[in-house]
mmCIF file of C-alpha atoms in Angstrom:
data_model
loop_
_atom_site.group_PDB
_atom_site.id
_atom_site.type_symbol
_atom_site.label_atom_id
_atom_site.label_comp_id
_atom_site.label_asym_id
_atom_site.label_seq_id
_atom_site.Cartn_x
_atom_site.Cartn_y
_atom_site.Cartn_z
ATOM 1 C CA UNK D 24 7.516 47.345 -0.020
ATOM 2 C CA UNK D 25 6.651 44.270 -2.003
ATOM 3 C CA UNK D 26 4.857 41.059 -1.956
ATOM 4 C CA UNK D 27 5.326 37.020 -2.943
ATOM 5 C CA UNK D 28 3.651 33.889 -3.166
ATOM 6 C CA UNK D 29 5.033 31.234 -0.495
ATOM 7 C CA UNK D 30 4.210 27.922 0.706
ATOM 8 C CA UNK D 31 2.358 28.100 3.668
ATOM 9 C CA UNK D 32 3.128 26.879 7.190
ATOM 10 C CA UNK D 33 1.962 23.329 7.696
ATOM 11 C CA UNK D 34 -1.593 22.969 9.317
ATOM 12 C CA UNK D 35 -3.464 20.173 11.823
ATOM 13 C CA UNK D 36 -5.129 19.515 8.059
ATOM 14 C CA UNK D 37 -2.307 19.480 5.994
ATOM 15 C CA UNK D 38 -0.448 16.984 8.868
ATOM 16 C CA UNK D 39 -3.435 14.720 9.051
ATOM 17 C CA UNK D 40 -3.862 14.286 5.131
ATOM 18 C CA UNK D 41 -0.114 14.642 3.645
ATOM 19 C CA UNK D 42 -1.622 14.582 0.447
ATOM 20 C CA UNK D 43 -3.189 17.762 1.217
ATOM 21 C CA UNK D 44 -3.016 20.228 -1.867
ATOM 22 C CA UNK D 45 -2.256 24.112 -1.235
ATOM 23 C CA UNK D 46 -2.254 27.037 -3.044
ATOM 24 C CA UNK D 47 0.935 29.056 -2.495
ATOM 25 C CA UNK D 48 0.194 32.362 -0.270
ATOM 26 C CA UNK D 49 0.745 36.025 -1.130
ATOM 27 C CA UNK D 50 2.861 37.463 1.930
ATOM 28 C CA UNK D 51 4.853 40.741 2.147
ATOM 29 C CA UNK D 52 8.406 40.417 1.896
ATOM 30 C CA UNK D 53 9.615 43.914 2.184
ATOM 31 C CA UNK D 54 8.548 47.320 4.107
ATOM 32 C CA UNK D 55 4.536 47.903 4.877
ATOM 33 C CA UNK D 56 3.934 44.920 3.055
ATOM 34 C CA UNK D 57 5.653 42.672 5.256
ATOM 35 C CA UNK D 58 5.330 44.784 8.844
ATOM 36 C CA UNK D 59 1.580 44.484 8.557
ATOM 37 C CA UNK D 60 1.682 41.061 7.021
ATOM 38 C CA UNK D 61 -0.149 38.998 9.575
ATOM 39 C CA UNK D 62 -3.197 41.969 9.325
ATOM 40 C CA UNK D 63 -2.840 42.297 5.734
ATOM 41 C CA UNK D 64 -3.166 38.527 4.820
ATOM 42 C CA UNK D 65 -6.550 37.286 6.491
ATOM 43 C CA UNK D 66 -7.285 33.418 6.685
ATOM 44 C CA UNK D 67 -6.927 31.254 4.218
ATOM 45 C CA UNK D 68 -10.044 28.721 3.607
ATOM 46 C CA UNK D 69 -9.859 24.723 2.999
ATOM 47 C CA UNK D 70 -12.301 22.348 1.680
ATOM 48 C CA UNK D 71 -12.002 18.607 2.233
ATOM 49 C CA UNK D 72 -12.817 16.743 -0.857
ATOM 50 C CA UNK D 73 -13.723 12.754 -1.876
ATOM 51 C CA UNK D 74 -11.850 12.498 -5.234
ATOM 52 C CA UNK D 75 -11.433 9.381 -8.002
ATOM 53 C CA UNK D 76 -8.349 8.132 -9.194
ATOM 54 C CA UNK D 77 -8.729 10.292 -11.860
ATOM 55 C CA UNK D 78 -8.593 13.583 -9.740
ATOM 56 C CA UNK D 79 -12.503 14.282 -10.600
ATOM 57 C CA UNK D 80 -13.918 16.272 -6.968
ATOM 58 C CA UNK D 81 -17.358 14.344 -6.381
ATOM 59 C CA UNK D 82 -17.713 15.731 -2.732
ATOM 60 C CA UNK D 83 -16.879 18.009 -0.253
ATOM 61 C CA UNK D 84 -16.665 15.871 2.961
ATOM 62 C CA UNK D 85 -18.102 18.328 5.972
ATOM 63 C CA UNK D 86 -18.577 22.337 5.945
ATOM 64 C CA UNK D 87 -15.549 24.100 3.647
ATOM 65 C CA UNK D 88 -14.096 26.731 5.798
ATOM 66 C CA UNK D 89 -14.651 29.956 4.253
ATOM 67 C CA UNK D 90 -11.498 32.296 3.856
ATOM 68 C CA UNK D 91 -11.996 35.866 5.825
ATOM 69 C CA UNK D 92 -10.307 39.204 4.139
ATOM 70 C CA UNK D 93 -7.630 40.600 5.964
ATOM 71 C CA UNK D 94 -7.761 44.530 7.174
ATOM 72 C CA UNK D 95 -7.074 47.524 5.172
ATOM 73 C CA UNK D 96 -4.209 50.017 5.972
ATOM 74 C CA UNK D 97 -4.821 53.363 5.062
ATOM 75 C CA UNK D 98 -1.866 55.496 4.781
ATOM 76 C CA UNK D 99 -0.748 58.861 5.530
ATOM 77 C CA UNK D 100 1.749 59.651 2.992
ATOM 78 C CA UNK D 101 1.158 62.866 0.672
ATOM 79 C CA UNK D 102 1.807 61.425 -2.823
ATOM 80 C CA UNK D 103 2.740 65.243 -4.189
ATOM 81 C CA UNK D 104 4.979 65.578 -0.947
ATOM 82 C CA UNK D 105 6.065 61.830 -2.093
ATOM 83 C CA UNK D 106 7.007 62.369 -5.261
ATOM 84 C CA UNK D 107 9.015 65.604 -4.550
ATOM 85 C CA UNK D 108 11.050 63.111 -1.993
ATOM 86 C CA UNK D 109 11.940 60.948 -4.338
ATOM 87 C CA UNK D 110 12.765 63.353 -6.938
ATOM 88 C CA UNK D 111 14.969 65.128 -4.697
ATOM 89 C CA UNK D 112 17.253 62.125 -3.527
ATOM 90 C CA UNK D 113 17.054 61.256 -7.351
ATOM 91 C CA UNK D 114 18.551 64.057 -8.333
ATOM 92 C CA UNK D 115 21.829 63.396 -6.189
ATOM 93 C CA UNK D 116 25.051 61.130 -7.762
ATOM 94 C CA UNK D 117 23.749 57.436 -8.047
ATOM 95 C CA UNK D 118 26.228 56.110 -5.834
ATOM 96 C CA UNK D 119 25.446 59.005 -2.777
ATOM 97 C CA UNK D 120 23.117 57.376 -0.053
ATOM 98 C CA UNK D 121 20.762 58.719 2.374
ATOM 99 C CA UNK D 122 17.031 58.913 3.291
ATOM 100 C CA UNK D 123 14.088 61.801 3.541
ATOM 101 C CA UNK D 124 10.955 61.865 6.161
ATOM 102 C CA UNK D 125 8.663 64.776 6.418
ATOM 103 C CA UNK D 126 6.332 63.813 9.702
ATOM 104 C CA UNK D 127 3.620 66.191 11.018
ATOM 105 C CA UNK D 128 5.000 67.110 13.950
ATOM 106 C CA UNK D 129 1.430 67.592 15.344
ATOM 107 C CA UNK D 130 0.326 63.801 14.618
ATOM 108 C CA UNK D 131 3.212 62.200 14.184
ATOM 109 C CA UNK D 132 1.799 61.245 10.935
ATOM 110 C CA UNK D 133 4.415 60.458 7.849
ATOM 111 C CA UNK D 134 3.547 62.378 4.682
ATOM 112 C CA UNK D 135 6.774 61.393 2.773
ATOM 113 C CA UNK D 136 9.185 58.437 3.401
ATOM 114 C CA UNK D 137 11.834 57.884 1.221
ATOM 115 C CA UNK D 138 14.979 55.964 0.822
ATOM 116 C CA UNK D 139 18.143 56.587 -2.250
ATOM 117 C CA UNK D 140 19.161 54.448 -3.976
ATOM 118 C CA UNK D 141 16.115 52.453 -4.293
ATOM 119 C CA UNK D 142 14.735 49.965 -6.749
ATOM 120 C CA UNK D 143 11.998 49.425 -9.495
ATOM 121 C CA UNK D 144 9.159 47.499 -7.568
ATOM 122 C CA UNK D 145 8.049 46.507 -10.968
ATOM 123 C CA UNK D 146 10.612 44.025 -11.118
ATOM 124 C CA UNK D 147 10.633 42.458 -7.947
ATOM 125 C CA UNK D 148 6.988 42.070 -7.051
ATOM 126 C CA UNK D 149 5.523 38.806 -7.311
ATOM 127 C CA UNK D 150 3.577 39.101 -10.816
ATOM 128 C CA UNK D 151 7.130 39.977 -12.707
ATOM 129 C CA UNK D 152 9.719 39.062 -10.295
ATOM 130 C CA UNK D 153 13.101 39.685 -12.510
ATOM 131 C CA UNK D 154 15.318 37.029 -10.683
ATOM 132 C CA UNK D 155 18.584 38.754 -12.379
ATOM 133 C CA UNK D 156 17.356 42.503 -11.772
ATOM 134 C CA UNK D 157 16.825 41.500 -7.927
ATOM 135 C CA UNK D 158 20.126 39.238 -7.754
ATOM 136 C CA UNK D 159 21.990 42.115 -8.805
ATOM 137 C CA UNK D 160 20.376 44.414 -6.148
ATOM 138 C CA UNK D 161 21.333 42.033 -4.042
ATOM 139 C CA UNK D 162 25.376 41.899 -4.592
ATOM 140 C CA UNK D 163 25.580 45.560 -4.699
ATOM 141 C CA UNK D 164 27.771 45.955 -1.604
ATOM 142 C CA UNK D 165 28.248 49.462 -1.992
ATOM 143 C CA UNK D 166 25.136 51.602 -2.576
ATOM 144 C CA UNK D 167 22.524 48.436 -0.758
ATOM 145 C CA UNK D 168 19.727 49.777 -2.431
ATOM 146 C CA UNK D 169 17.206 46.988 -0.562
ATOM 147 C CA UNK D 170 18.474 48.912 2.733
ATOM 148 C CA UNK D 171 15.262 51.108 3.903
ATOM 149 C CA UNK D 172 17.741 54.212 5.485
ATOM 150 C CA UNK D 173 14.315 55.768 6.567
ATOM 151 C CA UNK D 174 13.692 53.147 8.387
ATOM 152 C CA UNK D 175 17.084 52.363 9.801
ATOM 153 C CA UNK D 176 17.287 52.800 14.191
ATOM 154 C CA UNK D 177 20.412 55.123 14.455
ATOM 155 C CA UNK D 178 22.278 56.238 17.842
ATOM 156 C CA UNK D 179 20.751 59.197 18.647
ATOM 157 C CA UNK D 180 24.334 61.059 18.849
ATOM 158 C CA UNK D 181 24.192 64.344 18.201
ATOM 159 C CA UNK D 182 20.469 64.717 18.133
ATOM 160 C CA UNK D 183 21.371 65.073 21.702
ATOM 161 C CA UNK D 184 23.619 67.833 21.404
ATOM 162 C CA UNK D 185 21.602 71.005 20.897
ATOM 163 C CA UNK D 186 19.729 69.804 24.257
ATOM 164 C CA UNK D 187 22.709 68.977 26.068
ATOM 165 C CA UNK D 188 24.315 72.626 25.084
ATOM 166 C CA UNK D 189 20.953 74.156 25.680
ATOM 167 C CA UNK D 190 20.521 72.942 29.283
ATOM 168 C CA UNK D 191 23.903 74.111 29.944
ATOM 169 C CA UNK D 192 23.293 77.256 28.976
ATOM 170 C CA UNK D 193 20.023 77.603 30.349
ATOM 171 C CA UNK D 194 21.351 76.374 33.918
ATOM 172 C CA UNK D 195 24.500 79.048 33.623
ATOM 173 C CA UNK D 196 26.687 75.808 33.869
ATOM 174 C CA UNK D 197 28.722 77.313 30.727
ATOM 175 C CA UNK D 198 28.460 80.750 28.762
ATOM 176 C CA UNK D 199 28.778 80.894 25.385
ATOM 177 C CA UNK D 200 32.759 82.209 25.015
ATOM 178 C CA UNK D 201 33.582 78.880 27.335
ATOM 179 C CA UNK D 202 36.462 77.220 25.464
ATOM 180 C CA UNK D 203 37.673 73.740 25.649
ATOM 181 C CA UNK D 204 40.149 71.828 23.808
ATOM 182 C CA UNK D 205 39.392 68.968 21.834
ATOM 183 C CA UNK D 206 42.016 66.491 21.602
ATOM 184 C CA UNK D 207 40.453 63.678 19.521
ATOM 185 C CA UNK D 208 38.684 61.889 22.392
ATOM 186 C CA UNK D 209 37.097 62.648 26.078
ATOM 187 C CA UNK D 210 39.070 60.268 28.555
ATOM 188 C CA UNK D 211 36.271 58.952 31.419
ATOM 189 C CA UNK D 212 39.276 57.355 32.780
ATOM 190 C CA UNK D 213 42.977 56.461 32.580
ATOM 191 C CA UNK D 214 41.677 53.000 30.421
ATOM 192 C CA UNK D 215 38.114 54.264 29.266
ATOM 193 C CA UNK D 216 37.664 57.042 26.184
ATOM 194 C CA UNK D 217 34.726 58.215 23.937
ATOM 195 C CA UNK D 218 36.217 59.469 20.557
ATOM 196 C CA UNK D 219 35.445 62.252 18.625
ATOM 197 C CA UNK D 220 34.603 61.969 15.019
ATOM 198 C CA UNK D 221 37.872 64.096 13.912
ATOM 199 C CA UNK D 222 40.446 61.690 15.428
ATOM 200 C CA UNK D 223 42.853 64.603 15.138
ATOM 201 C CA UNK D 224 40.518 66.824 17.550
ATOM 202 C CA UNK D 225 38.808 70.484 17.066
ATOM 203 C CA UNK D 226 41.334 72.048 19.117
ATOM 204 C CA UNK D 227 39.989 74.769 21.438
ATOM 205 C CA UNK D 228 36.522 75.728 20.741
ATOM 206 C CA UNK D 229 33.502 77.419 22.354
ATOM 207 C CA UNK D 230 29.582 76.873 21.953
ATOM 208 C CA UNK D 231 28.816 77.925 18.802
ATOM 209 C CA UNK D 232 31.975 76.233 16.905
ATOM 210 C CA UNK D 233 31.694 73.270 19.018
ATOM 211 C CA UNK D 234 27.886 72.882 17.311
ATOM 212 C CA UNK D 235 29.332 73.698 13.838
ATOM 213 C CA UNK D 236 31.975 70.661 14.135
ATOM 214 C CA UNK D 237 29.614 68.816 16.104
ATOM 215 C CA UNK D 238 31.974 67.882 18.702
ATOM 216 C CA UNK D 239 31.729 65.084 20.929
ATOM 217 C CA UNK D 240 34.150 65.606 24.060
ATOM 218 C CA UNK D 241 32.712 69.289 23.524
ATOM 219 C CA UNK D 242 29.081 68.060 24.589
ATOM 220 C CA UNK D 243 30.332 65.000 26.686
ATOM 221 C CA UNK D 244 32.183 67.925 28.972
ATOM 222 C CA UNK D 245 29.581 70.725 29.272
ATOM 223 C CA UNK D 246 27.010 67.572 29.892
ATOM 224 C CA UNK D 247 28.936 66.632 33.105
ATOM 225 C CA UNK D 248 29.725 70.310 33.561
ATOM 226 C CA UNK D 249 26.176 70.268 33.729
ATOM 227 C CA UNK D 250 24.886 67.328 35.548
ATOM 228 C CA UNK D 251 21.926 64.808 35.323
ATOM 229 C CA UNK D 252 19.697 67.001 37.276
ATOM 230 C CA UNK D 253 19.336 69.836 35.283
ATOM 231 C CA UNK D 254 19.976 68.007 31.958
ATOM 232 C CA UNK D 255 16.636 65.814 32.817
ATOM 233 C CA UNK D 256 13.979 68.428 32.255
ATOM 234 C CA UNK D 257 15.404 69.198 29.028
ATOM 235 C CA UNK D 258 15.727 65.222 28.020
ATOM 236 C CA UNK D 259 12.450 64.713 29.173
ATOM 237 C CA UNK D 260 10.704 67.314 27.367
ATOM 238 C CA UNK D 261 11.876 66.128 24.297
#
């Protein structure tokens, strides 16, 4: 992520004395920097002041309000396990998108996050904000390099599939040499259908081909085949 300097929110001080003089604010404005913003920026501090009509300070008028630090975030990522993220998605075509997490699967904890095509922070942070470099970023409708795809929510699809096919095996509600034809689409009803990805359909397959093509009436019929019951241990465990 990235930071910049803002105007900050009006205050009871700020309202009561409109000429009231501020300093502009360092907030995040993209990824870490702007989730853990609030904890990040700590308070700000004010001083009221009895000034001439020159500007010269000769007092403060009361107690100045000190300003407090904010937190520290300490991270988790790897920077080796980083850098050979980012070198990876690098090395794809410039116009290919996609993302790459490595988690610990025993913390949860992310050692590498990262996101192609990206961007040179260098140019966007607030100390040498290129307004051209980031306005280009900006209008680039086809790659959207300031998308974060690691941190996108997707459907979880056919993350659900292995479990679904694995519950169905497990529970002898299919065997593996089951066919079924795929037509393009499961119809739920005479006006309701859930397409398949291949609009043309897999035509008949069994287990394993059905998990090569990742087909959806495939799963959707073995799930029902199936049934909530013994799917729910499965889902849950997961």
């Amino acid at each position: 992520g990235y930071t910049g300097r803002e105007r900050p929110g009006a205050t009871r001080e700020m309202n009561r004395y409109p000429q009231a003089y501020v300093s502009l604010e360092l907030h995040g404005w993209a990824g870490l920097e702007r989730t853990y913003d609030q904890e990040l920026g700590g308070v700000a501090g004010s001083r009221l002041v009895r000034v001439s009509a020159l500007g010269y300070v000769h007092a403060d008028i009361g107690t100045p309000v000190l300003p407090r630090n904010g937190n520290d975030l300490y991270l988790t990522l790897d920077l080796q396990a980083q850098l050979a993220a980012e070198k990876t998605l690098d090395d794809e075509p410039s116009r290919r998108r996609g993302a790459l997490v490595v988690v610990d699967v025993h913390s949860g904890a992310v050692i590498a996050m990262a996101s192609h095509p990206g961007y040179d922070l260098s140019k966007v942070d607030s100390a040498h904000h290129d307004s051209a470099y980031y306005r280009a970023l900006q209008l680039n409708a086809v790659t959207r390099p300031l998308l974060n795809r690691a941190m996108q929510t997707y459907m979880p699809g056919s993350i659900l599939k292995p479990l679904i096919g694995i519950a169905a095996l497990e529970s002898g509600a299919i065997l593996p040499s089951d066919t079924y034809t795929c037509t393009g689409a499961f119809h739920l009803s005479e006006n309701a259908r859930i397409g398949c990805w291949n609009p043309y359909g897999h035509g008949e397959v069994d287990f394993v081909h059905a998990v090569e093509g990742s087909c959806n009436p495939y799963f959707i019929n073995i799930g029902l085949a199936t049934g909530l019951d013994r799917l729910r241990p499965f889902l849950e465990g997961a």
